[in-house]
Amino acid sequence: MKRLSASNLARRLFKSNSLHTYSQSPKENIENTGSYDAINVILNHDFSEGLHLWRTNCCNAFVVPAGSGNYKGVAEDVGCSYAVVTNRNECWQGLEQDITSRISAGCVYTVSACVGASGTFHGSTDVQATLRLVFQNAETSYLFISKKSVTKEGWQMLEGSFSLSTMPNQVVFYLEGPSPGSDLLIKSVIITCPSLTDYESSRLTSSCTDDERIIINTNFDDRLNSWSGRGCKVVCHDCMTDGNINPASGKYFASATERTQSWNGIQQDITGRVKQKLAYEMTAIVRLHGHNANSADVRGTLWVQAADNREQYIGIAKVQATDKDWVQLQGKFLLNESPSKAVIFLEGPPPGTDILLNSLVVNYAAKPPPPLPPVVENAVFGVNIITNAHLKNGTNGWFPLGNCRMNVETGSPRIIPPMARDSLGSQEPLSGRYIAVTNRTETWMGPAQLITEKVKLYLTYQVSSWVKIGQASGPQNVSVALGVDDQWVNGGQVEVNDDQWHEIGGSFRIEKQAAKVMVYVQGPPAGVDLMVAGLHVFPVDRRARFNHLKRQTEKIRKRDVILKFSGSDSAFLLGTSVRVRQKQSSFPFGSCICRTNMDNEDFNDFFVKNFNWAVFGNELKWYSTEAQQGKFNYRDADELLDFCTRNDIQVRGHCIFWEVESTVQAWIRSLNNNDLMTALQNRLSGLLTRYKGKFKHYDVNNEMMHGSYYQERLGKEIWANMFKRAHQLDPSAILFVNDYHVEDGCDTRSSPEKYIEHILELQDQGATVGGIGIQGHIDYPVGPIVCSALDKLSILGLPIWFTEVDVSSSNEHVRADDLEVMLREAFAHPAVEGVILWGFWELFMSRENAHLVNAEGDINEAGRRYLALKQEWLSNAHGHIDEQGQFNFRGFHGSYEVDVATASKKITKTFVVDKGDDALVISIDT
């Protein structure tokens, strides 16, 4: 499966011709512009391969080969192939091509199409170029590119351009437009982006030639050749259910039928056709069939077996399919090592449901250019976008959501809520007026405003308000929510449990243009009155916050150092040159790693160079070490631990137990309570005895704020007993609680206040809680909200670690900003003693668009930002020894090397700057 260079591949695929010679067939996909070569996004752009890769849109088409003479109504024999789109009954019917994998957001593309028309129309008719954009929620929009008036007299050039601010799930280019009954003629289509020239090689080598094709018989033209059933039967069809199910494209489709397990499906052996450390993209067209098969997930999975017989299942993609229509299943994968065997297959729906497959293609994943940073014009940070927030004009600008009633009353707080004070600009005190909402018959009813025209894309907004509720039975949740078209966005939550005003704080960001954005306050049950005061929604100035955090970091992460020189040459040391270099920071920065990552040398190299702590993704969890009762597998964990030990990497143990029921193995759930208690004791003794002294931390029982499986089965004190027994077995390990949504204000179950109560209750029961784990899976981080949570938790006097940090945005510049927020807030807070990222390599993270390094090893903007911060937090100094025989500097905690060049020799010494309030004096004998 030879990969060709850009020039070789171009020569194999295309003949050379000038773009501007339209009387000849433009046989190339590389446009010669004189100064550079721009790559054509459209494949088979001149129909030299017939209609390959083109699709008709509810009409018919064929290709007139070169030299076949002129088609009816065409004034000239053009001497090259061209497409004829016929049997058109609507203006929008035409010819289309999916270009999703070959374009990127932020680039400007130019379109040139040589088009014509024939038929019974009089005078002229229009041909139009359009993009169909399909987003994740199946919303479809259309982007007009250009149109050209054509006649029967000859060919015309349709030219235009387009750019996408965000990348949809699917982008389809198509030509449409002649009046119904007329035929659309297309000689060639060229779409180029001059700025892509740096990426020519990656783009061209991402295309699969025939001899590099990974999937054989992709659309079943050769019936079931190369396909087989995975534990079930496969059948080839041209239609089903009396013609009600037909192929989406081509002549045939396959069904995986008589499925008795969810993993049964259709498969193809692709051994030898995929290589290690290359990113591939799978695209499949699927649907369901069978009784009770209305909707179910269909998954694309790759099974690989290594030379040592180690097996791995790689999830590629998942889509919710139905029995109503074909849907696209698309995803990427990468192999860290060359497998001895590889099989790709579809699975997922419940037994008895057939999986239908129309086509499946695997290609090298296109490597798009990095997106541009978003441009936000006229951003006014710290200014509230809510109309009449102080209610000076009654309820003007507000409306009730639902049939509730709103009135303005007085008696609410006049101070800005604490979490918003540092972010808001110059603000007058609140008015003391609030909206009282009564006659609520649904939980979602409350005060609302439309802010569609005020919200700017890619800006992070902070949400702040005071809220109170009327008489209710027990604590109730109140939230600020946003309706973004048909999606609900969480803007912050708080639990209200008394007749007091409570602060609510949160954040949001919109990365796709919305037709309607509404903010509203909701939450208490029907019949409970809701009161809202001082609602603020405003963009945050992250740069201003960063300047504040830099000053804080200077205070808590650095120490004054005095290098005191002495020795036989001390009389001659005045003015001697001194150079100090920090070799390593003592602050823990770590990452999640998995056993399969270790087969990728590039992954290992980046990890070892840029992290000093690790946590295992799944390898230490109970469902990995004992998937079946009594059958233990510590091999993966052992190998990871050996790797970390060899590279001087400290390791956190994650996790002994996991309290969320969905993560508990079936065999454990089937045990009676006595046997369950025995199994827990065996798990504790087996794990902690085996690894005694090797893991610095343990997350004892993961996510107790979001689950209660073991507690419900074995009683309230089981949580504390887990800690006590773990401490007995390995006294050297620091035992952590660990949970999510502690720091972002969007989950009342794990608010800082609830987390504190939880820890205190464990300690009251004798649990040896030694550390607080905040996972840090966060959306739209806002510094003051994160800092507020840290301030509250710090009263416990325990070390705080961010244990699973990841941030996500399709734009890597926005992702980098989010990551910088989290890292700076952590590093500037005295209670935080370590930060672990939940991975960094694309396709090996649990969250999409969260990676720092792209699949094939390219560091993106988020990765560059991380490395820049690591460099910023190292100290270097140079100067000369003073009259007291000293050299003074202030440096970050960590290990250092100092070079001293005296008149007779050069001396190099090492020393460590640890934490301390007093100046550290280091004596150096010269």
Short mmCIF file of C-alpha atoms in Angstrom, two decimals, residues 7 59 110 260 276 344 347 392 408 599 670 787 869:
data_model
loop_
_atom_site.label_atom_id
_atom_site.label_comp_id
_atom_site.label_asym_id
_atom_site.label_seq_id
_atom_site.Cartn_x
_atom_site.Cartn_y
_atom_site.Cartn_z
CA SER A 7 3.89 15.17 -7.36
CA CYS A 59 -32.93 13.09 -11.29
CA THR A 110 -12.98 29.96 -5.03
CA THR A 260 -28.74 -12.68 18.38
CA GLN A 276 0.42 2.20 12.01
CA ILE A 344 -13.70 -3.63 10.61
CA GLU A 347 -22.55 -3.55 15.50
CA LYS A 392 -36.11 50.49 36.38
CA VAL A 408 -41.63 43.72 39.88
CA ASP A 599 3.11 1.22 21.10
CA SER A 670 -25.46 -10.36 40.50
CA CYS A 787 -11.42 30.27 41.63
CA LEU A 869 2.91 27.96 29.68
#
